[in-house]
């Protein structure tokens, strides 16, 4: 919360709208802190570093993991979170986003938003006096990437010599993963149909912070020898009208047992929710190599570390 009567009035909040808002060093600090919070939680040690802080959580789209991991995380850090469904507040009745942002900034210490247009998190950030966290837009899902990188680091002990393959839609989750891999130094190949490739801006930004991924239209070539194979839904929230054409274009991109023969030791990742029988088979989600629920759990630890990074310990 910014009370507007203190010397902090001129301080600019730090936002997290995509992965490259962190430097490689900051990413490493956040992941280390996430690991420490995970250990402290399982040891029953107090780590209430955000005592009396409040997180506002604005949702224009559905969520299971993001909502519950942020709210639980704030409780574990000694703070509090408020769920704000767009239709429960005046935003859904036409109050401008910039007014919503300025009003909420007077109450809460940090805002997290899940919206459709990416520009809307930028508008929120432009007008907020508190840090704004992107909880998923049509273009990016950076909180997911923090959890994904934590999961990869736990599995392989680091990022050096780890190779990953993204199969399917070059969507929001893919684009933030591209940036995260570039920043962390994970070698990545992205296989998508040409109509659903990762956008050029993301590839340029990846090159600016590390190495841009190799791109291909051939899922088998991408998976060959990979340590990690990652996919996400073919029809994201808000794309339901395009369902039939999308399913046709993604034919041959399913992450199934046959495709995984090209990478016999690969760990399988999915941000969830999964549409079994579309982008991934039930057998692969439930199989021994699946680490999808480790990813889901790590949302909690990674976001707690991010919140403390943006707000600073008490
Ligand atoms: N992966 C993810 O963001 O899940 P939710 O949509 O359930 O929040
Ligand atoms: N790409 C998916 C991710 C959900 C967490 C979507 O945007 O619906």
mmCIF file of C-alpha atoms and ligand atoms in Angstrom:
data_model
loop_
_atom_site.group_PDB
_atom_site.id
_atom_site.type_symbol
_atom_site.label_atom_id
_atom_site.label_comp_id
_atom_site.label_asym_id
_atom_site.label_seq_id
_atom_site.Cartn_x
_atom_site.Cartn_y
_atom_site.Cartn_z
ATOM 1 C CA UNK A 1 0.000 0.000 0.000
ATOM 2 C CA UNK A 2 1.201 3.506 -0.757
ATOM 3 C CA UNK A 3 -0.224 6.036 1.687
ATOM 4 C CA UNK A 4 0.925 9.017 -0.414
ATOM 5 C CA UNK A 5 2.113 10.918 2.624
ATOM 6 C CA UNK A 6 5.529 9.411 3.054
ATOM 7 C CA UNK A 7 8.955 9.847 1.549
ATOM 8 C CA UNK A 8 8.281 6.721 -0.532
ATOM 9 C CA UNK A 9 6.052 8.684 -2.940
ATOM 10 C CA UNK A 10 8.751 8.911 -5.617
ATOM 11 C CA UNK A 11 9.908 5.305 -5.348
ATOM 12 C CA UNK A 12 9.095 3.313 -8.491
ATOM 13 C CA UNK A 13 7.650 -0.130 -7.829
ATOM 14 C CA UNK A 14 9.302 -3.149 -9.458
ATOM 15 C CA UNK A 15 6.905 -5.069 -11.685
ATOM 16 C CA UNK A 16 7.047 -8.648 -12.973
ATOM 17 C CA UNK A 17 5.223 -8.635 -16.301
ATOM 18 C CA UNK A 18 7.454 -11.209 -17.935
ATOM 19 C CA UNK A 19 10.498 -13.289 -17.093
ATOM 20 C CA UNK A 20 12.973 -10.811 -18.569
ATOM 21 C CA UNK A 21 11.958 -8.235 -15.958
ATOM 22 C CA UNK A 22 14.483 -10.174 -13.848
ATOM 23 C CA UNK A 23 18.188 -10.299 -14.648
ATOM 24 C CA UNK A 24 19.917 -13.686 -14.706
ATOM 25 C CA UNK A 25 21.345 -12.878 -11.264
ATOM 26 C CA UNK A 26 17.947 -11.920 -9.850
ATOM 27 C CA UNK A 27 16.421 -15.085 -11.293
ATOM 28 C CA UNK A 28 19.064 -17.126 -9.556
ATOM 29 C CA UNK A 29 18.407 -15.338 -6.238
ATOM 30 C CA UNK A 30 14.637 -15.939 -6.578
ATOM 31 C CA UNK A 31 15.155 -19.647 -7.318
ATOM 32 C CA UNK A 32 17.556 -20.029 -4.374
ATOM 33 C CA UNK A 33 15.061 -18.301 -2.099
ATOM 34 C CA UNK A 34 12.254 -20.511 -3.411
ATOM 35 C CA UNK A 35 14.320 -23.585 -2.561
ATOM 36 C CA UNK A 36 14.960 -22.212 0.922
ATOM 37 C CA UNK A 37 11.235 -21.515 1.507
ATOM 38 C CA UNK A 38 10.380 -25.011 0.302
ATOM 39 C CA UNK A 39 12.830 -26.460 2.814
ATOM 40 C CA UNK A 40 11.602 -24.168 5.624
ATOM 41 C CA UNK A 41 7.976 -25.061 4.940
ATOM 42 C CA UNK A 42 8.632 -28.774 5.078
ATOM 43 C CA UNK A 43 10.713 -28.338 8.258
ATOM 44 C CA UNK A 44 7.882 -26.345 9.855
ATOM 45 C CA UNK A 45 10.112 -23.263 10.216
ATOM 46 C CA UNK A 46 8.575 -19.812 10.353
ATOM 47 C CA UNK A 47 9.339 -17.643 7.310
ATOM 48 C CA UNK A 48 6.715 -14.916 7.719
ATOM 49 C CA UNK A 49 8.660 -12.262 5.804
ATOM 50 C CA UNK A 50 5.579 -10.412 4.542
ATOM 51 C CA UNK A 51 3.834 -9.863 7.844
ATOM 52 C CA UNK A 52 0.697 -7.712 7.444
ATOM 53 C CA UNK A 53 1.242 -7.271 3.682
ATOM 54 C CA UNK A 54 -1.753 -7.646 1.364
ATOM 55 C CA UNK A 55 -1.852 -9.032 -2.169
ATOM 56 C CA UNK A 56 -4.770 -8.082 -4.451
ATOM 57 C CA UNK A 57 -5.502 -10.808 -7.018
ATOM 58 C CA UNK A 58 -7.424 -9.653 -10.095
ATOM 59 C CA UNK A 59 -8.824 -12.443 -12.302
ATOM 60 C CA UNK A 60 -10.511 -12.100 -15.711
ATOM 61 C CA UNK A 61 -9.936 -15.808 -16.425
ATOM 62 C CA UNK A 62 -10.386 -19.024 -14.441
ATOM 63 C CA UNK A 63 -7.596 -20.409 -12.274
ATOM 64 C CA UNK A 64 -6.914 -23.253 -9.866
ATOM 65 C CA UNK A 65 -3.149 -23.229 -9.288
ATOM 66 C CA UNK A 66 -2.366 -19.516 -9.612
ATOM 67 C CA UNK A 67 -5.148 -18.414 -7.313
ATOM 68 C CA UNK A 68 -4.569 -20.987 -4.596
ATOM 69 C CA UNK A 69 -0.760 -20.890 -4.660
ATOM 70 C CA UNK A 70 -0.669 -17.085 -4.367
ATOM 71 C CA UNK A 71 -3.261 -17.006 -1.608
ATOM 72 C CA UNK A 72 -1.660 -19.845 0.359
ATOM 73 C CA UNK A 73 1.769 -18.330 -0.199
ATOM 74 C CA UNK A 74 0.711 -14.996 1.280
ATOM 75 C CA UNK A 75 -0.723 -16.776 4.331
ATOM 76 C CA UNK A 76 2.529 -18.696 4.849
ATOM 77 C CA UNK A 77 4.503 -15.442 4.558
ATOM 78 C CA UNK A 78 2.371 -13.869 7.291
ATOM 79 C CA UNK A 79 0.329 -11.726 4.909
ATOM 80 C CA UNK A 80 -3.075 -11.841 3.303
ATOM 81 C CA UNK A 81 -4.551 -12.108 -0.200
ATOM 82 C CA UNK A 82 -7.856 -10.823 -1.615
ATOM 83 C CA UNK A 83 -9.518 -12.493 -4.608
ATOM 84 C CA UNK A 84 -10.986 -9.923 -7.009
ATOM 85 C CA UNK A 85 -12.993 -11.483 -9.834
ATOM 86 C CA UNK A 86 -13.383 -8.901 -12.624
ATOM 87 C CA UNK A 87 -17.165 -9.263 -12.448
ATOM 88 C CA UNK A 88 -17.215 -8.846 -8.669
ATOM 89 C CA UNK A 89 -15.602 -5.408 -8.826
ATOM 90 C CA UNK A 90 -16.506 -2.356 -10.924
ATOM 91 C CA UNK A 91 -13.993 -3.325 -13.620
ATOM 92 C CA UNK A 92 -16.638 -5.688 -15.015
ATOM 93 C CA UNK A 93 -19.111 -2.750 -15.168
ATOM 94 C CA UNK A 94 -16.764 -0.534 -17.125
ATOM 95 C CA UNK A 95 -14.608 1.238 -14.512
ATOM 96 C CA UNK A 96 -11.339 1.982 -16.359
ATOM 97 C CA UNK A 97 -8.411 -0.270 -15.555
ATOM 98 C CA UNK A 98 -6.245 2.744 -14.736
ATOM 99 C CA UNK A 99 -8.720 3.862 -12.060
ATOM 100 C CA UNK A 100 -8.953 0.328 -10.686
ATOM 101 C CA UNK A 101 -5.165 0.232 -10.519
ATOM 102 C CA UNK A 102 -4.857 3.584 -8.745
ATOM 103 C CA UNK A 103 -7.594 2.807 -6.230
ATOM 104 C CA UNK A 104 -6.277 -0.677 -5.413
ATOM 105 C CA UNK A 105 -2.771 0.763 -4.960
ATOM 106 C CA UNK A 106 -4.090 2.770 -2.010
ATOM 107 C CA UNK A 107 -5.036 -0.426 -0.164
ATOM 108 C CA UNK A 108 -2.816 -3.331 -1.135
ATOM 109 C CA UNK A 109 0.968 -3.763 -1.154
ATOM 110 C CA UNK A 110 1.197 -5.785 -4.362
ATOM 111 C CA UNK A 111 -1.168 -6.678 -7.202
ATOM 112 C CA UNK A 112 -1.342 -9.873 -9.258
ATOM 113 C CA UNK A 113 -3.501 -9.898 -12.386
ATOM 114 C CA UNK A 114 -4.689 -12.577 -14.813
ATOM 115 C CA UNK A 115 -6.139 -10.816 -17.861
ATOM 116 C CA UNK A 116 -6.688 -11.426 -21.573
ATOM 117 C CA UNK A 117 -4.767 -8.637 -23.360
ATOM 118 C CA UNK A 118 -1.156 -8.342 -22.273
ATOM 119 C CA UNK A 119 -1.445 -4.562 -22.633
ATOM 120 C CA UNK A 120 -3.802 -4.595 -19.683
ATOM 121 C CA UNK A 121 -1.097 -5.694 -17.236
ATOM 122 C CA UNK A 122 1.039 -2.915 -18.701
ATOM 123 C CA UNK A 123 -1.761 -0.408 -18.038
ATOM 124 C CA UNK A 124 -2.112 -1.725 -14.495
ATOM 125 C CA UNK A 125 1.637 -1.372 -13.953
ATOM 126 C CA UNK A 126 1.762 2.104 -15.486
ATOM 127 C CA UNK A 127 -0.821 3.389 -13.033
ATOM 128 C CA UNK A 128 -0.021 1.314 -9.930
ATOM 129 C CA UNK A 129 2.068 2.609 -7.040
ATOM 130 C CA UNK A 130 2.751 -0.993 -6.009
ATOM 131 C CA UNK A 131 4.399 -3.932 -7.808
ATOM 132 C CA UNK A 132 2.242 -5.663 -10.427
ATOM 133 C CA UNK A 133 2.729 -9.375 -11.146
ATOM 134 C CA UNK A 134 1.519 -11.004 -14.346
ATOM 135 C CA UNK A 135 -0.557 -14.048 -13.368
ATOM 136 C CA UNK A 136 -1.089 -14.950 -17.074
ATOM 137 C CA UNK A 137 -2.031 -12.969 -20.140
ATOM 138 C CA UNK A 138 -2.685 -14.118 -23.705
ATOM 139 C CA UNK A 139 1.035 -13.549 -24.343
ATOM 140 C CA UNK A 140 2.919 -14.586 -21.223
ATOM 141 C CA UNK A 141 2.882 -16.681 -18.049
ATOM 142 C CA UNK A 142 6.082 -15.776 -16.219
ATOM 143 C CA UNK A 143 5.079 -17.150 -12.782
ATOM 144 C CA UNK A 144 4.693 -20.553 -14.425
ATOM 145 C CA UNK A 145 8.214 -20.265 -15.818
ATOM 146 C CA UNK A 146 9.710 -19.543 -12.391
ATOM 147 C CA UNK A 147 8.147 -22.789 -11.110
ATOM 148 C CA UNK A 148 9.276 -24.652 -14.232
ATOM 149 C CA UNK A 149 12.875 -23.538 -13.834
ATOM 150 C CA UNK A 150 12.823 -24.450 -10.138
ATOM 151 C CA UNK A 151 11.519 -27.905 -11.103
ATOM 152 C CA UNK A 152 14.194 -28.384 -13.780
ATOM 153 C CA UNK A 153 16.937 -27.245 -11.412
ATOM 154 C CA UNK A 154 15.771 -29.665 -8.712
ATOM 155 C CA UNK A 155 15.618 -32.542 -11.189
ATOM 156 C CA UNK A 156 19.005 -31.945 -12.864
ATOM 157 C CA UNK A 157 20.925 -30.131 -10.122
ATOM 158 C CA UNK A 158 21.398 -27.062 -12.341
ATOM 159 C CA UNK A 159 20.805 -25.821 -15.874
ATOM 160 C CA UNK A 160 24.141 -26.607 -17.469
ATOM 161 C CA UNK A 161 23.870 -29.253 -20.190
ATOM 162 C CA UNK A 162 20.074 -29.494 -19.807
ATOM 163 C CA UNK A 163 18.199 -29.578 -23.097
ATOM 164 C CA UNK A 164 14.448 -28.999 -23.359
ATOM 165 C CA UNK A 165 11.879 -29.397 -26.124
ATOM 166 C CA UNK A 166 8.600 -27.484 -26.329
ATOM 167 C CA UNK A 167 5.967 -29.273 -28.425
ATOM 168 C CA UNK A 168 2.662 -27.759 -29.599
ATOM 169 C CA UNK A 169 1.345 -24.228 -29.305
ATOM 170 C CA UNK A 170 3.784 -21.313 -29.136
ATOM 171 C CA UNK A 171 1.433 -19.739 -26.603
ATOM 172 C CA UNK A 172 1.711 -17.692 -23.406
ATOM 173 C CA UNK A 173 3.337 -20.517 -21.421
ATOM 174 C CA UNK A 174 5.724 -21.291 -24.292
ATOM 175 C CA UNK A 175 6.774 -17.664 -24.733
ATOM 176 C CA UNK A 176 7.675 -17.119 -21.095
ATOM 177 C CA UNK A 177 9.441 -20.509 -21.065
ATOM 178 C CA UNK A 178 11.509 -19.385 -24.063
ATOM 179 C CA UNK A 179 12.625 -16.302 -22.121
ATOM 180 C CA UNK A 180 13.260 -18.307 -18.949
ATOM 181 C CA UNK A 181 15.393 -20.877 -20.761
ATOM 182 C CA UNK A 182 17.391 -18.095 -22.413
ATOM 183 C CA UNK A 183 17.981 -16.379 -19.074
ATOM 184 C CA UNK A 184 18.868 -19.609 -17.227
ATOM 185 C CA UNK A 185 20.978 -21.091 -20.039
ATOM 186 C CA UNK A 186 18.766 -24.107 -20.826
ATOM 187 C CA UNK A 187 19.144 -25.253 -24.433
ATOM 188 C CA UNK A 188 15.676 -25.214 -26.003
ATOM 189 C CA UNK A 189 14.067 -26.405 -29.241
ATOM 190 C CA UNK A 190 10.516 -25.303 -30.008
ATOM 191 C CA UNK A 191 8.322 -27.385 -32.350
ATOM 192 C CA UNK A 192 5.062 -25.747 -33.424
ATOM 193 C CA UNK A 193 2.856 -25.654 -36.519
ATOM 194 C CA UNK A 194 3.836 -22.563 -38.557
ATOM 195 C CA UNK A 195 0.558 -20.752 -37.716
ATOM 196 C CA UNK A 196 1.223 -21.081 -33.968
ATOM 197 C CA UNK A 197 4.911 -20.220 -33.659
ATOM 198 C CA UNK A 198 6.391 -18.207 -30.807
ATOM 199 C CA UNK A 199 6.334 -14.552 -31.875
ATOM 200 C CA UNK A 200 9.376 -12.710 -33.208
ATOM 201 C CA UNK A 201 9.416 -10.250 -30.324
ATOM 202 C CA UNK A 202 9.849 -13.138 -27.866
ATOM 203 C CA UNK A 203 12.656 -14.648 -29.955
ATOM 204 C CA UNK A 204 14.408 -11.253 -30.113
ATOM 205 C CA UNK A 205 14.079 -10.768 -26.379
ATOM 206 C CA UNK A 206 15.408 -14.299 -25.761
ATOM 207 C CA UNK A 207 18.429 -13.470 -27.909
ATOM 208 C CA UNK A 208 18.907 -10.250 -25.928
ATOM 209 C CA UNK A 209 19.164 -12.075 -22.574
ATOM 210 C CA UNK A 210 20.751 -15.336 -23.730
ATOM 211 C CA UNK A 211 20.230 -17.637 -26.683
ATOM 212 C CA UNK A 212 17.168 -17.754 -28.883
ATOM 213 C CA UNK A 213 15.735 -21.294 -29.193
ATOM 214 C CA UNK A 214 15.972 -23.424 -32.274
ATOM 215 C CA UNK A 215 12.562 -23.568 -33.985
ATOM 216 C CA UNK A 216 11.134 -26.364 -36.126
ATOM 217 C CA UNK A 217 7.877 -27.811 -37.395
ATOM 218 C CA UNK A 218 9.035 -31.359 -36.633
ATOM 219 C CA UNK A 219 8.147 -32.578 -33.117
ATOM 220 C CA UNK A 220 10.249 -35.757 -33.414
ATOM 221 C CA UNK A 221 13.374 -33.825 -34.321
ATOM 222 C CA UNK A 222 12.780 -31.484 -31.370
ATOM 223 C CA UNK A 223 12.299 -34.285 -28.845
ATOM 224 C CA UNK A 224 15.304 -36.322 -29.965
ATOM 225 C CA UNK A 225 17.631 -36.706 -26.978
ATOM 226 C CA UNK A 226 15.927 -33.991 -24.895
ATOM 227 C CA UNK A 227 16.138 -34.068 -21.082
ATOM 228 C CA UNK A 228 12.798 -32.298 -20.728
ATOM 229 C CA UNK A 229 9.748 -32.377 -23.001
ATOM 230 C CA UNK A 230 7.068 -29.759 -22.296
ATOM 231 C CA UNK A 231 3.636 -29.148 -23.762
ATOM 232 C CA UNK A 232 0.472 -27.156 -23.060
ATOM 233 C CA UNK A 233 -3.119 -27.106 -24.289
ATOM 234 C CA UNK A 234 -3.937 -26.444 -27.931
ATOM 235 C CA UNK A 235 -6.957 -24.290 -27.056
ATOM 236 C CA UNK A 236 -6.134 -21.690 -24.429
ATOM 237 C CA UNK A 237 -8.662 -19.697 -22.424
ATOM 238 C CA UNK A 238 -10.390 -17.235 -24.755
ATOM 239 C CA UNK A 239 -9.694 -19.319 -27.912
ATOM 240 C CA UNK A 240 -12.688 -21.635 -27.616
ATOM 241 C CA UNK A 241 -14.207 -20.355 -30.899
ATOM 242 C CA UNK A 242 -11.095 -21.508 -32.798
ATOM 243 C CA UNK A 243 -11.226 -24.995 -31.338
ATOM 244 C CA UNK A 244 -11.924 -27.000 -34.516
ATOM 245 C CA UNK A 245 -9.302 -25.319 -36.687
ATOM 246 C CA UNK A 246 -6.744 -25.485 -33.917
ATOM 247 C CA UNK A 247 -7.252 -29.212 -33.336
ATOM 248 C CA UNK A 248 -6.701 -29.781 -37.065
ATOM 249 C CA UNK A 249 -3.485 -27.750 -37.167
ATOM 250 C CA UNK A 250 -1.987 -29.479 -34.114
ATOM 251 C CA UNK A 251 -2.415 -32.976 -35.536
ATOM 252 C CA UNK A 252 0.916 -34.809 -35.129
ATOM 253 C CA UNK A 253 1.997 -32.621 -32.183
ATOM 254 C CA UNK A 254 0.526 -34.788 -29.401
ATOM 255 C CA UNK A 255 2.943 -35.646 -26.608
ATOM 256 C CA UNK A 256 2.399 -39.399 -26.486
ATOM 257 C CA UNK A 257 4.309 -42.599 -25.767
ATOM 258 C CA UNK A 258 5.422 -42.949 -29.385
ATOM 259 C CA UNK A 259 6.881 -39.433 -29.600
ATOM 260 C CA UNK A 260 8.721 -39.990 -26.321
ATOM 261 C CA UNK A 261 10.566 -42.981 -27.765
ATOM 262 C CA UNK A 262 12.940 -40.381 -29.247
ATOM 263 C CA UNK A 263 13.800 -39.213 -25.710
ATOM 264 C CA UNK A 264 13.643 -42.299 -23.504
ATOM 265 C CA UNK A 265 14.917 -40.548 -20.343
ATOM 266 C CA UNK A 266 13.121 -37.227 -20.714
ATOM 267 C CA UNK A 267 11.112 -35.722 -17.868
ATOM 268 C CA UNK A 268 7.635 -34.662 -19.003
ATOM 269 C CA UNK A 269 6.299 -31.229 -18.123
ATOM 270 C CA UNK A 270 2.878 -29.591 -18.474
ATOM 271 C CA UNK A 271 1.713 -26.422 -16.734
ATOM 272 C CA UNK A 272 -1.809 -27.899 -16.228
ATOM 273 C CA UNK A 273 -4.717 -28.027 -16.693
ATOM 274 C CA UNK A 274 -4.116 -30.788 -19.258
ATOM 275 C CA UNK A 275 -6.609 -31.895 -21.891
ATOM 276 C CA UNK A 276 -5.824 -35.608 -21.904
ATOM 277 C CA UNK A 277 -6.267 -37.129 -25.367
ATOM 278 C CA UNK A 278 -5.509 -33.781 -27.093
ATOM 279 C CA UNK A 279 -2.034 -32.325 -26.529
ATOM 280 C CA UNK A 280 -0.950 -35.165 -24.203
ATOM 281 C CA UNK A 281 -2.083 -38.704 -23.453
ATOM 282 C CA UNK A 282 -3.389 -39.852 -20.109
ATOM 283 C CA UNK A 283 -0.590 -42.452 -19.991
ATOM 284 C CA UNK A 284 2.109 -39.782 -20.330
ATOM 285 C CA UNK A 285 0.580 -37.499 -17.665
ATOM 286 C CA UNK A 286 0.287 -40.436 -15.281
ATOM 287 C CA UNK A 287 3.589 -42.035 -16.332
ATOM 288 C CA UNK A 288 6.777 -42.339 -14.303
ATOM 289 C CA UNK A 289 8.525 -39.551 -16.161
ATOM 290 C CA UNK A 290 5.834 -36.985 -15.528
ATOM 291 C CA UNK A 291 6.849 -34.144 -13.181
ATOM 292 C CA UNK A 292 3.697 -32.093 -13.697
ATOM 293 C CA UNK A 293 2.681 -32.060 -10.044
ATOM 294 C CA UNK A 294 6.193 -31.047 -8.961
ATOM 295 C CA UNK A 295 5.727 -28.079 -11.291
ATOM 296 C CA UNK A 296 2.322 -27.341 -9.767
ATOM 297 C CA UNK A 297 3.730 -27.465 -6.228
ATOM 298 C CA UNK A 298 6.660 -25.275 -7.155
ATOM 299 C CA UNK A 299 4.274 -22.475 -8.150
ATOM 300 C CA UNK A 300 3.820 -21.922 -4.420
ATOM 301 C CA UNK A 301 7.510 -21.773 -3.514
ATOM 302 C CA UNK A 302 8.586 -19.743 -6.550
ATOM 303 C CA UNK A 303 5.864 -17.116 -6.144
ATOM 304 C CA UNK A 304 6.620 -16.656 -2.444
ATOM 305 C CA UNK A 305 10.221 -15.985 -3.419
ATOM 306 C CA UNK A 306 9.083 -13.546 -6.118
ATOM 307 C CA UNK A 307 6.788 -11.667 -3.723
ATOM 308 C CA UNK A 308 9.671 -11.164 -1.298
ATOM 309 C CA UNK A 309 11.946 -10.112 -4.162
ATOM 310 C CA UNK A 310 9.483 -7.389 -5.238
ATOM 311 C CA UNK A 311 8.433 -6.236 -1.758
ATOM 312 C CA UNK A 312 11.641 -6.857 0.150
ATOM 313 C CA UNK A 313 11.600 -8.612 3.499
ATOM 314 C CA UNK A 314 9.915 -6.786 6.341
HETATM 315 N N1 LIG B 1 -0.821 -23.446 -14.653
HETATM 316 C C1 LIG B 1 -1.730 -22.550 -14.233
HETATM 317 O O1 LIG B 1 -1.543 -21.332 -14.287
HETATM 318 O O2 LIG B 1 -2.855 -23.090 -13.707
HETATM 319 P P1 LIG B 1 -4.191 -22.317 -13.336
HETATM 320 O O3 LIG B 1 -4.835 -21.872 -14.607
HETATM 321 O O4 LIG B 1 -5.006 -23.369 -12.616
HETATM 322 O O5 LIG B 1 -3.876 -21.149 -12.448
HETATM 323 N N1 LIG B 2 -2.214 -21.721 -22.231
HETATM 324 C C1 LIG B 2 -3.164 -21.928 -21.172
HETATM 325 C C2 LIG B 2 -2.475 -21.915 -19.852
HETATM 326 C C3 LIG B 2 -3.349 -22.087 -18.648
HETATM 327 C C4 LIG B 2 -2.578 -22.047 -17.380
HETATM 328 C C5 LIG B 2 -4.235 -20.852 -21.241
HETATM 329 O O1 LIG B 2 -3.886 -19.693 -21.470
HETATM 330 O O2 LIG B 2 -5.404 -21.174 -21.100
#
